[in-house]
Coordinates of C-alpha atoms and ligand atoms in Angstrom, one line a residue:
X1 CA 30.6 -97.3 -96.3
X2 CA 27.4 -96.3 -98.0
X3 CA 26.9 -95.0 -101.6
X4 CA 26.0 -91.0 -101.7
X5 CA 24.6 -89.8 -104.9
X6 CA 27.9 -90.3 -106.3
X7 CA 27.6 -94.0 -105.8
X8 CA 29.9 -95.9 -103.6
X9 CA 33.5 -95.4 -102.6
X10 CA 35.9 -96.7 -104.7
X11 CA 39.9 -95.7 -103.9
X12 CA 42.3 -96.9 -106.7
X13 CA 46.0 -96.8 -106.6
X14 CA 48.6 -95.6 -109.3
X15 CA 51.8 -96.8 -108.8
X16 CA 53.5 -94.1 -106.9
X17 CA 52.5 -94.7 -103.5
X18 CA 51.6 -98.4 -103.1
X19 CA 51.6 -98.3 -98.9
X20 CA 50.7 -95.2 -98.3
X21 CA 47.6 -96.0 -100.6
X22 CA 47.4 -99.3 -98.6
X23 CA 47.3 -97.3 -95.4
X24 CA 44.6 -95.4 -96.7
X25 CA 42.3 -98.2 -97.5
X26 CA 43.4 -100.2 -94.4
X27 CA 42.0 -96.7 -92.5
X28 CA 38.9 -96.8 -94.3
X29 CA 38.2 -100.5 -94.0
X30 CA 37.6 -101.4 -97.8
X31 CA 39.9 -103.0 -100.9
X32 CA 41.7 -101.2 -103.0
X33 CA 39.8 -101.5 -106.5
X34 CA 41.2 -103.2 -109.2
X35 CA 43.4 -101.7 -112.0
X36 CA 46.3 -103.1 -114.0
X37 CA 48.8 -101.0 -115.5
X38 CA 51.5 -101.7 -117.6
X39 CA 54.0 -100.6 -120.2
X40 CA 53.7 -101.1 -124.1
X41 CA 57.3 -101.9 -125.5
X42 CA 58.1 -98.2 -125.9
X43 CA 57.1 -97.3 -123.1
X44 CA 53.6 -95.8 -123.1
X45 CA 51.3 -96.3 -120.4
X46 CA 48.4 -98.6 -120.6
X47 CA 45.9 -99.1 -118.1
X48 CA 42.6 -100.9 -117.2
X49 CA 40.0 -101.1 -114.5
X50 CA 39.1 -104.5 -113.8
X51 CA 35.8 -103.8 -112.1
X52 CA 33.3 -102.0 -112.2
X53 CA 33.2 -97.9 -112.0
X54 CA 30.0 -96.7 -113.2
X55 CA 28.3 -94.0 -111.2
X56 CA 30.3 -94.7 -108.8
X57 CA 32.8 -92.6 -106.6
X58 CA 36.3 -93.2 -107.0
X59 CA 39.3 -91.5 -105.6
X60 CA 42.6 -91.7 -107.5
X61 CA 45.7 -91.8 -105.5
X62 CA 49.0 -90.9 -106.7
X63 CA 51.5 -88.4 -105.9
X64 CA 53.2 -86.9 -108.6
X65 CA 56.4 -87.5 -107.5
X66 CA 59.9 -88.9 -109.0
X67 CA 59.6 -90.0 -111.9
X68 CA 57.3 -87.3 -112.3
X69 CA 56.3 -87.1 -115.9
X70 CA 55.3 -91.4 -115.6
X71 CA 53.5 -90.8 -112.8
X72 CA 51.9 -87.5 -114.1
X73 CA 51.0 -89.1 -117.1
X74 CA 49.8 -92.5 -115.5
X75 CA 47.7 -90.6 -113.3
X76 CA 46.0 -88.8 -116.4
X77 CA 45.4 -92.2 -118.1
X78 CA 43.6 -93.4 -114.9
X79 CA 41.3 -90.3 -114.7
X80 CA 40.7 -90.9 -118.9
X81 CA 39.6 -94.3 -118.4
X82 CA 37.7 -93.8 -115.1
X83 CA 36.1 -90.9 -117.0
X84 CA 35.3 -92.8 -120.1
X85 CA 34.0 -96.0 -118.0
X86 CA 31.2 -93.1 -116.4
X87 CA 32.6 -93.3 -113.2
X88 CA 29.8 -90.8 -111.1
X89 CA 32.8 -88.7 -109.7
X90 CA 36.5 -88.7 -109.8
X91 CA 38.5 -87.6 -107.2
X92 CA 42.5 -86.9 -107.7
X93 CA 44.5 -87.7 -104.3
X94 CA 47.7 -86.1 -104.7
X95 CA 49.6 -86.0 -101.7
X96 CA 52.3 -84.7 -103.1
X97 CA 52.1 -82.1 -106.0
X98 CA 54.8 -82.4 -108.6
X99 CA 55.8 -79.6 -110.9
X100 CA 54.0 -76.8 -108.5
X101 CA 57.2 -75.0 -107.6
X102 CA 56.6 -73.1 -111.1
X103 CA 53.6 -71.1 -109.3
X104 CA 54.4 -68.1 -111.6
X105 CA 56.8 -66.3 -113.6
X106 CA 60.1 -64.9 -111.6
X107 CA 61.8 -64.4 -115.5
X108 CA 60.5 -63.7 -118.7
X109 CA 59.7 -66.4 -120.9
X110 CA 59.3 -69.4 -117.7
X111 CA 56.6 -71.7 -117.8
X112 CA 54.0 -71.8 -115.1
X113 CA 53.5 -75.4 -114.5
X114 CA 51.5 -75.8 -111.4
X115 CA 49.1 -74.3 -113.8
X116 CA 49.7 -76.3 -116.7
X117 CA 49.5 -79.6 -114.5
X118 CA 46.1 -78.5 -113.1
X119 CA 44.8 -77.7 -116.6
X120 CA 46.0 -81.3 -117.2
X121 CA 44.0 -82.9 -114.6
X122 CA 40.8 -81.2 -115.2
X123 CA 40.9 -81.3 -119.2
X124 CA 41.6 -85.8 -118.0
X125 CA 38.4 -85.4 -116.2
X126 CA 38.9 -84.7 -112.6
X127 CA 36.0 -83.4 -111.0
X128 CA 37.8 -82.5 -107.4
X129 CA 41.5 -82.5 -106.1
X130 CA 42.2 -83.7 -102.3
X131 CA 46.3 -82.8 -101.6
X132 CA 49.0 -81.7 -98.9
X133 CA 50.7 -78.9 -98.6
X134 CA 50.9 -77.0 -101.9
X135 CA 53.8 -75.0 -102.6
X136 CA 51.9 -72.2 -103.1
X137 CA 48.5 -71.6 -101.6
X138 CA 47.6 -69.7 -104.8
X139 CA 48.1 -73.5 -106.8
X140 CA 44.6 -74.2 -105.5
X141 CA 43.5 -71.0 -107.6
X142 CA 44.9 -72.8 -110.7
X143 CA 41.6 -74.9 -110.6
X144 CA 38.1 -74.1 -111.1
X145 CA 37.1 -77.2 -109.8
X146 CA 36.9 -77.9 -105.9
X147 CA 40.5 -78.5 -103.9
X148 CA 40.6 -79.4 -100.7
X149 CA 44.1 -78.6 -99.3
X150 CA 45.2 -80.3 -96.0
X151 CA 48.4 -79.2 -94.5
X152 CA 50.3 -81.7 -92.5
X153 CA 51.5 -78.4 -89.8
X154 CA 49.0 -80.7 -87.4
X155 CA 51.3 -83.6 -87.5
X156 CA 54.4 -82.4 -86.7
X157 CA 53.3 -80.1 -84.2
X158 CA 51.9 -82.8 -82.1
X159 CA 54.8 -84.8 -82.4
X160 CA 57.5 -82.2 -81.2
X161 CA 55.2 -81.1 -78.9
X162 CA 55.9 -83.8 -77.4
X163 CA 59.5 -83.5 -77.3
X164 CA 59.2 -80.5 -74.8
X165 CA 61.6 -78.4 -76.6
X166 CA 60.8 -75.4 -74.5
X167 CA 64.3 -73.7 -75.3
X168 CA 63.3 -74.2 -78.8
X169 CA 63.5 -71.4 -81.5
X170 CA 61.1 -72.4 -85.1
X171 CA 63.2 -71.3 -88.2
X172 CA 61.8 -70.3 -91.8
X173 CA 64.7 -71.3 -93.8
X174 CA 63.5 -69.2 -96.5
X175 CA 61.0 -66.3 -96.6
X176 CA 58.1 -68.8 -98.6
X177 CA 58.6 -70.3 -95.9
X178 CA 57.9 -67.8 -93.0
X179 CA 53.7 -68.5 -92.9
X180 CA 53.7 -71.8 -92.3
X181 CA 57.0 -71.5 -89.3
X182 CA 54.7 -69.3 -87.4
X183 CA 52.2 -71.1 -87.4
X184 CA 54.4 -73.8 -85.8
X185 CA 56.3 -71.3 -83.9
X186 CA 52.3 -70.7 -82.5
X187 CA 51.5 -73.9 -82.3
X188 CA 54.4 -75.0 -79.9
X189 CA 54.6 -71.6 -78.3
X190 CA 58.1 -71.4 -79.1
X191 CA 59.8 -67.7 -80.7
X192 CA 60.3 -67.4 -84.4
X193 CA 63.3 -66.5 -86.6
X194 CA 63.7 -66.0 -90.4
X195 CA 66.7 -66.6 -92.6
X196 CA 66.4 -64.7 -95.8
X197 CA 68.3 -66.4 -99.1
X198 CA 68.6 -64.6 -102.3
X199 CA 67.9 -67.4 -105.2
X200 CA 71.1 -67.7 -107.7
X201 CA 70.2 -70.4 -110.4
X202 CA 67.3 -72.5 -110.5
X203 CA 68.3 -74.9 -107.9
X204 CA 70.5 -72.5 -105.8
X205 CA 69.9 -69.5 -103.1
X206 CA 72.3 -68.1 -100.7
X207 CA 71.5 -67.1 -97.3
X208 CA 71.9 -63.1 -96.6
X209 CA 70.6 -62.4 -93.4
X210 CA 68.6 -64.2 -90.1
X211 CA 66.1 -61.8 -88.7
X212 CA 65.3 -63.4 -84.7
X213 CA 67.0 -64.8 -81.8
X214 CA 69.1 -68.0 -82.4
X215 CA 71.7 -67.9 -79.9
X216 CA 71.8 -70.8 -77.5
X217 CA 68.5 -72.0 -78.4
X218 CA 67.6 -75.5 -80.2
X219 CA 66.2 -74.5 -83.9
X220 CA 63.1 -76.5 -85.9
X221 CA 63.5 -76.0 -89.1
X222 CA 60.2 -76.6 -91.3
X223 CA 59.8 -76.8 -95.4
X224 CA 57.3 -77.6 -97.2
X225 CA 59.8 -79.1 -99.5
X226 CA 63.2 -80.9 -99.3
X227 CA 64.9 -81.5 -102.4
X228 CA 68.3 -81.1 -102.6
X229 CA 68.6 -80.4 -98.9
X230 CA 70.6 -77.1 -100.1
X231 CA 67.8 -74.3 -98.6
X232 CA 68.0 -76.5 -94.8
X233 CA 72.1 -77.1 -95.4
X234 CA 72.3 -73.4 -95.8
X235 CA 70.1 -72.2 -93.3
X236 CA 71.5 -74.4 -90.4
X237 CA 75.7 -72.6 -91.5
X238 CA 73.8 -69.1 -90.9
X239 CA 72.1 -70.9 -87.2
X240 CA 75.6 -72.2 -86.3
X241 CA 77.6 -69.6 -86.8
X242 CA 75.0 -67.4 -85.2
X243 CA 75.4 -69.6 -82.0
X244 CA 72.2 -72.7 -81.9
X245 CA 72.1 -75.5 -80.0
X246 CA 73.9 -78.1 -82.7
X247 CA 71.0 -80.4 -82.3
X248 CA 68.6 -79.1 -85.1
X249 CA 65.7 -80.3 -86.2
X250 CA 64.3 -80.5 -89.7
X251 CA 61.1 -80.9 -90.6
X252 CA 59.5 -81.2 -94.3
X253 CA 56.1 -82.5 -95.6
X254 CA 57.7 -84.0 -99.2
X255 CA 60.8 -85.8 -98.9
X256 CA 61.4 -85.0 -102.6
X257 CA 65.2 -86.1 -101.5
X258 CA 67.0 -86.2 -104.8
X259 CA 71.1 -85.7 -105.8
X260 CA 73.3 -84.7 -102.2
X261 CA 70.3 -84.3 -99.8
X262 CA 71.0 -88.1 -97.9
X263 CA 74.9 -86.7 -97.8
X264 CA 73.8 -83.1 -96.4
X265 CA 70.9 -84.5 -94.0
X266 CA 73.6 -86.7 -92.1
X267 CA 75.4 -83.8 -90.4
X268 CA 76.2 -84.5 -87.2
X269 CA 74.3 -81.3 -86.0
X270 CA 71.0 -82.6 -87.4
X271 CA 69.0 -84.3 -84.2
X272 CA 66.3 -85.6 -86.2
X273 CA 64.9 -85.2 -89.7
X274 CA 61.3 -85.0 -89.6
X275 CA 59.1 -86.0 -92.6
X276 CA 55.5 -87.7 -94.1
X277 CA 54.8 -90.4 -96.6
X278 CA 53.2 -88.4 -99.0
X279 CA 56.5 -89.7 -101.2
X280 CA 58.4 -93.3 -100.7
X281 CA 61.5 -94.4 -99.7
X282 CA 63.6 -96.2 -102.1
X283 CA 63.9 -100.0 -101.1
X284 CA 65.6 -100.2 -97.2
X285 CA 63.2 -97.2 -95.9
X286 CA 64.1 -94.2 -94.3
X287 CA 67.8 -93.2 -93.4
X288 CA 68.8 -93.2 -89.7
X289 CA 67.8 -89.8 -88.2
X290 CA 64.6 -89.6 -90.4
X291 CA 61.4 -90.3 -88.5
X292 CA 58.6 -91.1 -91.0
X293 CA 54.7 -89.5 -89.7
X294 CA 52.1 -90.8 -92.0
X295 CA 50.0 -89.0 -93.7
X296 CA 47.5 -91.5 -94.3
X297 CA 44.9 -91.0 -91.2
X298 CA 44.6 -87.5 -92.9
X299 CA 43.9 -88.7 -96.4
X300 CA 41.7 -91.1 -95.2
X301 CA 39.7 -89.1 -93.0
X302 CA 39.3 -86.5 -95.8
X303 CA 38.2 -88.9 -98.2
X304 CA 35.5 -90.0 -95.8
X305 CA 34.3 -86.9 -95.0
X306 CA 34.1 -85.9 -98.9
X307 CA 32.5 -89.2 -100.2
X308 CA 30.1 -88.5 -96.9
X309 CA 29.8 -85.0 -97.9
X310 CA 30.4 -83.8 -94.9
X311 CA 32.7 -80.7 -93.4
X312 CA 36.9 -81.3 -94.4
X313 CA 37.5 -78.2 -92.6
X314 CA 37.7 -79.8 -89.4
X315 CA 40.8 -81.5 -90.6
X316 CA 42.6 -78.1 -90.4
X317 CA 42.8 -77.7 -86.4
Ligands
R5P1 C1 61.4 -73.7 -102.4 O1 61.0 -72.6 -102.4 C2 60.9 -74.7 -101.5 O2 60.1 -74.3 -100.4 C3 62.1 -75.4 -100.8 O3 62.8 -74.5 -100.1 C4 63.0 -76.0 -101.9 O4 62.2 -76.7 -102.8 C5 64.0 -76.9 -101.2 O5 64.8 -77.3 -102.2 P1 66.3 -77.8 -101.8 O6 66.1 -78.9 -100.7 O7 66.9 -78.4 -103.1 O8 67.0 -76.6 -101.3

């Protein structure tokens, strides 16, 4: 690809995402660039470009997913040294946003640390931020510096379009998640319903009410999010007992997946779990039941159009 101002692509690769970073680069037809990282006996981070970065463009890909603080802070160390070799511009690729479901204060005396991460990244050096699906829309307004925001919606709307689900029903499992169900619910032309949870502790909610038609109809549930699988195990009780189809399916951008969420994904009424690479698999891939849409085409394409300096938007429809 040709050098812009910035100088020529470069795409490095922290150590979070190593195939979804080689999907990337396989999409854009160069190498990944060189860097080595490592650990000092205690633990701290080191790192070091092995070629060349100045004045030229280079995108930094890492999700900052589990463990989140090492690959916050490797990610950070990357930008510092790509900053202090002059690189011309530096580009964070984070498909997957830790630490942004702290988007403001529900309680006195909280953190807010999608804020405190993007104050992170740009006091590093980052001069632009390419990620999917924010928690909240208003993390982009955490930054003063340019973030383009793809959402993944695309991706799984062609997919189970293709299922003809026509007695289909799109569930938000939780109202944050009502904006981006209708725009599913849209997409596939299917009717929309809304379960309403009341959040009890900082990892619990409980549902109190479904607002839509459920009853003999095959649900889609899509999160932004699943973590602990607790909002989707919830949400599909309140759709049984309110009469589905016991063939849901579950969709989610970040399969966060941490403590029970294997265990409560395998119910048998779960059809199919649906779910991008913007965060790996342990070793042995996906679970049966989980179908794995990559996110990489997106990334890729964005990151073309950005070194290109052309329109991202177009990504959107
Ligand atoms: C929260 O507001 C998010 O959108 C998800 O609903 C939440 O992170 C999912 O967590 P879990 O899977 O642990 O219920």
């Amino acid at each position: 690809m040709d050098a812009t101002d910035y100088g020529k692509l470069k795409l490095f690769c922290g150590s979070s995402v190593p195939t979804l970073a080689r999907e990337i680069a396989d999409y854009l037809a160069i190498p990944q660039g060189k860097v080595m990282l490592r650990r000092f006996a205690d633990g701290e981070i080191y790192c070091r470009f092995e070629e060349n970065a100045r004045g030229e463009d280079a995108f930094v890909v890492q999700s900052t997913c589990h463990p989140v603080n090492e690959h916050l802070m490797e990610l950070l160390i990357m930008v510092d040294a790509l900053r202090r070799a002059s690189a011309g511009r530096i580009t964070a690729v984070i498909p997957y946003y830790g630490y942004g479901r702290k988007d403001k204060k529900d309680a006195p005396r909280e953190p807010i640390t999608g804020r405190l991460v993007a104050d992170l990244l740009t006091t590093a050096g980052v001069s632009r931020v390419l990620t999917v699906d924010l928690h909240a829309g208003q993390i982009e307004g955490f930054f003063t510096i340019p973030v383009d925001h793809l959402r993944a919606l695309p991706l799984f709307a062609d997919y189970l379009s293709r299922k003809g689900l026509a007695n289909g029903v799109v569930v938000a499992p939780d109202d944050g998640a009502v904006r981006r169900s209708k725009q599913l619910a849209d997409r596939l032309d299917l009717p929309l319903a809304v379960i309403f949870q009341r959040r009890v502790g900082t990892d619990a909610k409980e549902p109190i009410q479904v607002v839509g038609e459920v009853q003999g109809r095959t649900p889609i549930l899509i999160e932004d999010i699943i973590d602990t699988a607790g909002t989707v195990d919830r949400a599909m009780d309140v759709l049984l007992a309110a009469g589905c189809v016991p063939e849901i399916y579950v969709c989610a951008t970040h399969p966060v997946f941490a403590g029970p969420a294997f265990d409560r994904l395998s119910r048998p009424e779960i059809r199919e779990v649906i779910v991008t690479n913007t965060i790996p698999f342990p070793a042995g891939g996906p679970p049966a039941k989980v179908t794995l849409l990559s996110a990489a085409p997106l990334l890729a394409e964005a990151i073309r159009r950005i070194h290109l300096n052309q329109s991202v938007s177009l990504l959107f429809v």
